[in-house]
PDB file of C-alpha atoms in Angstrom:
ATOM      1  CA  UNK A   1     -56.700 172.555  54.021  1.00 72.00           C
ATOM      2  CA  UNK A   2     -56.170 173.984  57.424  1.00 85.00           C
ATOM      3  CA  UNK A   3     -53.216 176.072  56.336  1.00 88.00           C
ATOM      4  CA  UNK A   4     -55.273 177.525  53.297  1.00 89.00           C
ATOM      5  CA  UNK A   5     -58.151 178.334  55.687  1.00 92.00           C
ATOM      6  CA  UNK A   6     -55.820 180.076  58.409  1.00 93.00           C
ATOM      7  CA  UNK A   7     -54.513 182.087  55.205  1.00 91.00           C
ATOM      8  CA  UNK A   8     -57.548 183.074  54.036  1.00 92.00           C
ATOM      9  CA  UNK A   9     -58.913 184.021  57.405  1.00 93.00           C
ATOM     10  CA  UNK A  10     -55.694 186.014  58.189  1.00 94.00           C
ATOM     11  CA  UNK A  11     -55.824 187.900  54.825  1.00 93.00           C
ATOM     12  CA  UNK A  12     -59.720 188.642  55.676  1.00 93.00           C
ATOM     13  CA  UNK A  13     -58.652 189.879  59.071  1.00 94.00           C
ATOM     14  CA  UNK A  14     -55.991 192.121  57.593  1.00 93.00           C
ATOM     15  CA  UNK A  15     -58.249 193.687  54.909  1.00 92.00           C
ATOM     16  CA  UNK A  16     -61.002 194.280  57.512  1.00 91.00           C
ATOM     17  CA  UNK A  17     -58.480 196.046  60.066  1.00 92.00           C
ATOM     18  CA  UNK A  18     -57.302 198.036  57.167  1.00 91.00           C
ATOM     19  CA  UNK A  19     -60.772 199.186  56.115  1.00 89.00           C
ATOM     20  CA  UNK A  20     -61.626 200.028  59.901  1.00 89.00           C
ATOM     21  CA  UNK A  21     -58.211 202.029  59.935  1.00 88.00           C
ATOM     22  CA  UNK A  22     -59.279 204.106  57.095  1.00 82.00           C
ATOM     23  CA  UNK A  23     -62.657 204.709  58.529  1.00 76.00           C
ATOM     24  CA  UNK A  24     -65.903 205.717  56.768  1.00 55.00           C
ATOM     25  CA  UNK A  25     -67.496 209.054  56.148  1.00 49.00           C
ATOM     26  CA  UNK A  26     -68.811 209.941  59.710  1.00 46.00           C
ATOM     27  CA  UNK A  27     -70.947 212.855  58.374  1.00 41.00           C
ATOM     28  CA  UNK A  28     -72.529 214.218  55.353  1.00 42.00           C
ATOM     29  CA  UNK A  29     -69.985 216.876  55.441  1.00 47.00           C
ATOM     30  CA  UNK A  30     -67.382 214.604  54.278  1.00 52.00           C
ATOM     31  CA  UNK A  31     -69.563 213.513  51.524  1.00 53.00           C
ATOM     32  CA  UNK A  32     -70.073 217.067  50.442  1.00 54.00           C
ATOM     33  CA  UNK A  33     -67.776 218.166  47.494  1.00 56.00           C
ATOM     34  CA  UNK A  34     -64.911 219.987  49.072  1.00 52.00           C
ATOM     35  CA  UNK A  35     -65.283 223.032  46.989  1.00 51.00           C
ATOM     36  CA  UNK A  36     -68.237 223.883  49.232  1.00 54.00           C
ATOM     37  CA  UNK A  37     -65.878 224.171  52.316  1.00 54.00           C
ATOM     38  CA  UNK A  38     -64.665 227.788  51.526  1.00 56.00           C
ATOM     39  CA  UNK A  39     -61.174 227.009  50.684  1.00 51.00           C
ATOM     40  CA  UNK A  40     -59.346 230.030  49.231  1.00 63.00           C
ATOM     41  CA  UNK A  41     -57.139 228.248  46.925  1.00 83.00           C
ATOM     42  CA  UNK A  42     -58.460 226.408  43.890  1.00 86.00           C
ATOM     43  CA  UNK A  43     -55.392 223.981  44.044  1.00 86.00           C
ATOM     44  CA  UNK A  44     -56.280 223.239  47.451  1.00 85.00           C
ATOM     45  CA  UNK A  45     -59.833 222.200  46.510  1.00 86.00           C
ATOM     46  CA  UNK A  46     -58.578 219.977  43.618  1.00 88.00           C
ATOM     47  CA  UNK A  47     -56.093 218.188  45.865  1.00 89.00           C
ATOM     48  CA  UNK A  48     -58.487 217.693  48.567  1.00 87.00           C
ATOM     49  CA  UNK A  49     -61.061 216.387  46.335  1.00 90.00           C
ATOM     50  CA  UNK A  50     -58.527 214.002  44.701  1.00 92.00           C
ATOM     51  CA  UNK A  51     -57.675 212.626  48.304  1.00 90.00           C
ATOM     52  CA  UNK A  52     -61.157 211.981  49.118  1.00 89.00           C
ATOM     53  CA  UNK A  53     -61.732 210.214  45.728  1.00 93.00           C
ATOM     54  CA  UNK A  54     -58.719 208.068  46.275  1.00 92.00           C
ATOM     55  CA  UNK A  55     -59.951 207.321  49.640  1.00 89.00           C
ATOM     56  CA  UNK A  56     -63.447 206.124  48.213  1.00 92.00           C
ATOM     57  CA  UNK A  57     -61.713 204.022  45.618  1.00 93.00           C
ATOM     58  CA  UNK A  58     -59.452 202.330  48.021  1.00 92.00           C
ATOM     59  CA  UNK A  59     -62.479 201.549  50.462  1.00 93.00           C
ATOM     60  CA  UNK A  60     -64.347 199.948  47.312  1.00 94.00           C
ATOM     61  CA  UNK A  61     -61.146 197.826  46.675  1.00 94.00           C
ATOM     62  CA  UNK A  62     -61.032 196.623  50.040  1.00 93.00           C
ATOM     63  CA  UNK A  63     -64.675 195.744  50.319  1.00 94.00           C
ATOM     64  CA  UNK A  64     -64.324 193.835  47.090  1.00 95.00           C
ATOM     65  CA  UNK A  65     -61.366 192.071  48.209  1.00 93.00           C
ATOM     66  CA  UNK A  66     -63.172 191.087  51.530  1.00 95.00           C
ATOM     67  CA  UNK A  67     -65.928 189.693  49.529  1.00 95.00           C
ATOM     68  CA  UNK A  68     -63.673 187.687  47.540  1.00 94.00           C
ATOM     69  CA  UNK A  69     -61.971 186.299  50.581  1.00 95.00           C
ATOM     70  CA  UNK A  70     -65.366 185.337  52.192  1.00 95.00           C
ATOM     71  CA  UNK A  71     -66.236 183.644  48.938  1.00 94.00           C
ATOM     72  CA  UNK A  72     -63.156 181.689  48.761  1.00 94.00           C
ATOM     73  CA  UNK A  73     -63.799 180.569  52.521  1.00 95.00           C
ATOM     74  CA  UNK A  74     -67.242 179.395  51.366  1.00 95.00           C
ATOM     75  CA  UNK A  75     -65.777 177.406  48.375  1.00 94.00           C
ATOM     76  CA  UNK A  76     -63.186 175.924  50.802  1.00 93.00           C
ATOM     77  CA  UNK A  77     -66.277 174.678  52.975  1.00 93.00           C
ATOM     78  CA  UNK A  78     -68.083 173.411  50.052  1.00 93.00           C
ATOM     79  CA  UNK A  79     -64.802 171.590  48.825  1.00 92.00           C
ATOM     80  CA  UNK A  80     -64.702 173.829  45.645  1.00 91.00           C
ATOM     81  CA  UNK A  81     -61.757 175.691  46.615  1.00 94.00           C
ATOM     82  CA  UNK A  82     -59.065 175.601  43.850  1.00 94.00           C
ATOM     83  CA  UNK A  83     -61.384 174.799  41.165  1.00 95.00           C
ATOM     84  CA  UNK A  84     -61.942 177.323  38.466  1.00 95.00           C
ATOM     85  CA  UNK A  85     -65.410 178.640  38.494  1.00 93.00           C
ATOM     86  CA  UNK A  86     -65.356 179.083  34.632  1.00 92.00           C
ATOM     87  CA  UNK A  87     -63.992 175.687  33.308  1.00 94.00           C
ATOM     88  CA  UNK A  88     -63.798 173.479  36.273  1.00 94.00           C
ATOM     89  CA  UNK A  89     -60.233 172.794  35.992  1.00 95.00           C
ATOM     90  CA  UNK A  90     -57.707 172.885  38.757  1.00 96.00           C
ATOM     91  CA  UNK A  91     -56.090 176.419  39.681  1.00 96.00           C
ATOM     92  CA  UNK A  92     -52.313 176.172  39.946  1.00 95.00           C
ATOM     93  CA  UNK A  93     -51.292 176.188  43.602  1.00 93.00           C
ATOM     94  CA  UNK A  94     -48.672 178.795  42.750  1.00 94.00           C
ATOM     95  CA  UNK A  95     -51.637 181.092  41.739  1.00 94.00           C
ATOM     96  CA  UNK A  96     -53.559 180.356  44.911  1.00 92.00           C
ATOM     97  CA  UNK A  97     -50.426 181.034  47.139  1.00 90.00           C
ATOM     98  CA  UNK A  98     -50.057 184.523  45.658  1.00 91.00           C
ATOM     99  CA  UNK A  99     -53.928 185.213  45.502  1.00 92.00           C
ATOM    100  CA  UNK A 100     -55.788 182.937  47.721  1.00 92.00           C
ATOM    101  CA  UNK A 101     -59.091 184.524  46.850  1.00 93.00           C
ATOM    102  CA  UNK A 102     -58.801 183.900  43.347  1.00 94.00           C
ATOM    103  CA  UNK A 103     -61.542 181.749  41.550  1.00 93.00           C
ATOM    104  CA  UNK A 104     -60.484 181.273  38.005  1.00 95.00           C
ATOM    105  CA  UNK A 105     -57.252 179.698  36.302  1.00 95.00           C
ATOM    106  CA  UNK A 106     -54.937 181.829  34.413  1.00 95.00           C
ATOM    107  CA  UNK A 107     -56.397 180.929  31.094  1.00 95.00           C
ATOM    108  CA  UNK A 108     -59.821 181.664  31.899  1.00 94.00           C
ATOM    109  CA  UNK A 109     -58.800 185.057  33.788  1.00 94.00           C
ATOM    110  CA  UNK A 110     -57.105 185.849  30.484  1.00 94.00           C
ATOM    111  CA  UNK A 111     -60.061 185.362  28.513  1.00 93.00           C
ATOM    112  CA  UNK A 112     -62.148 187.270  30.711  1.00 92.00           C
ATOM    113  CA  UNK A 113     -59.959 190.229  30.621  1.00 92.00           C
ATOM    114  CA  UNK A 114     -59.736 190.150  26.889  1.00 90.00           C
ATOM    115  CA  UNK A 115     -63.336 189.279  25.934  1.00 88.00           C
ATOM    116  CA  UNK A 116     -65.404 189.303  29.179  1.00 75.00           C
ATOM    117  CA  UNK A 117     -67.277 186.550  30.611  1.00 65.00           C
ATOM    118  CA  UNK A 118     -68.890 184.090  28.042  1.00 58.00           C
ATOM    119  CA  UNK A 119     -72.035 182.249  28.420  1.00 46.00           C
ATOM    120  CA  UNK A 120     -72.687 178.954  26.467  1.00 42.00           C
ATOM    121  CA  UNK A 121     -75.798 178.611  24.323  1.00 34.00           C
ATOM    122  CA  UNK A 122     -77.837 175.708  24.065  1.00 39.00           C
ATOM    123  CA  UNK A 123     -75.671 174.298  21.058  1.00 44.00           C
ATOM    124  CA  UNK A 124     -72.600 174.717  22.873  1.00 45.00           C
ATOM    125  CA  UNK A 125     -71.427 177.945  21.105  1.00 46.00           C
ATOM    126  CA  UNK A 126     -69.746 180.788  23.168  1.00 47.00           C
ATOM    127  CA  UNK A 127     -71.529 184.128  23.187  1.00 43.00           C
ATOM    128  CA  UNK A 128     -69.895 187.318  24.529  1.00 43.00           C
ATOM    129  CA  UNK A 129     -71.828 189.265  26.846  1.00 44.00           C
ATOM    130  CA  UNK A 130     -75.158 188.051  25.561  1.00 41.00           C
ATOM    131  CA  UNK A 131     -74.585 188.913  21.979  1.00 41.00           C
ATOM    132  CA  UNK A 132     -74.138 186.207  19.389  1.00 40.00           C
ATOM    133  CA  UNK A 133     -71.017 185.827  17.265  1.00 42.00           C
ATOM    134  CA  UNK A 134     -71.488 187.051  13.626  1.00 42.00           C
ATOM    135  CA  UNK A 135     -70.710 184.442  10.822  1.00 35.00           C
TER     136      UNK A 135
END
């Protein structure tokens, strides 16, 4: 468990450092659409907007990963690490080595990606996204 904790903490530090390296929007000027900056060439405007959007998306992915890593550390403290949050089965160690922040087994992750998370109704029947299956 100590090795797992160290790996999770190292991954979290790495993601945090990368986010800091990218920096944030320091002023409202950085949030303003680039077309308002007086660029002479329309292609320059499009390219600058594209880079800005890529930066925002990358920051969002890093923040999401940091949240997942923090959640994995919490599950480790609660002795729930390595257990699928969907079905309760053990997550394969090889999957955890590659993605230590993962919280679902391969089978449940495949189902989520195909159909979305499913909730159990009172009679044990699965419903997708809150809509009962038709007969």
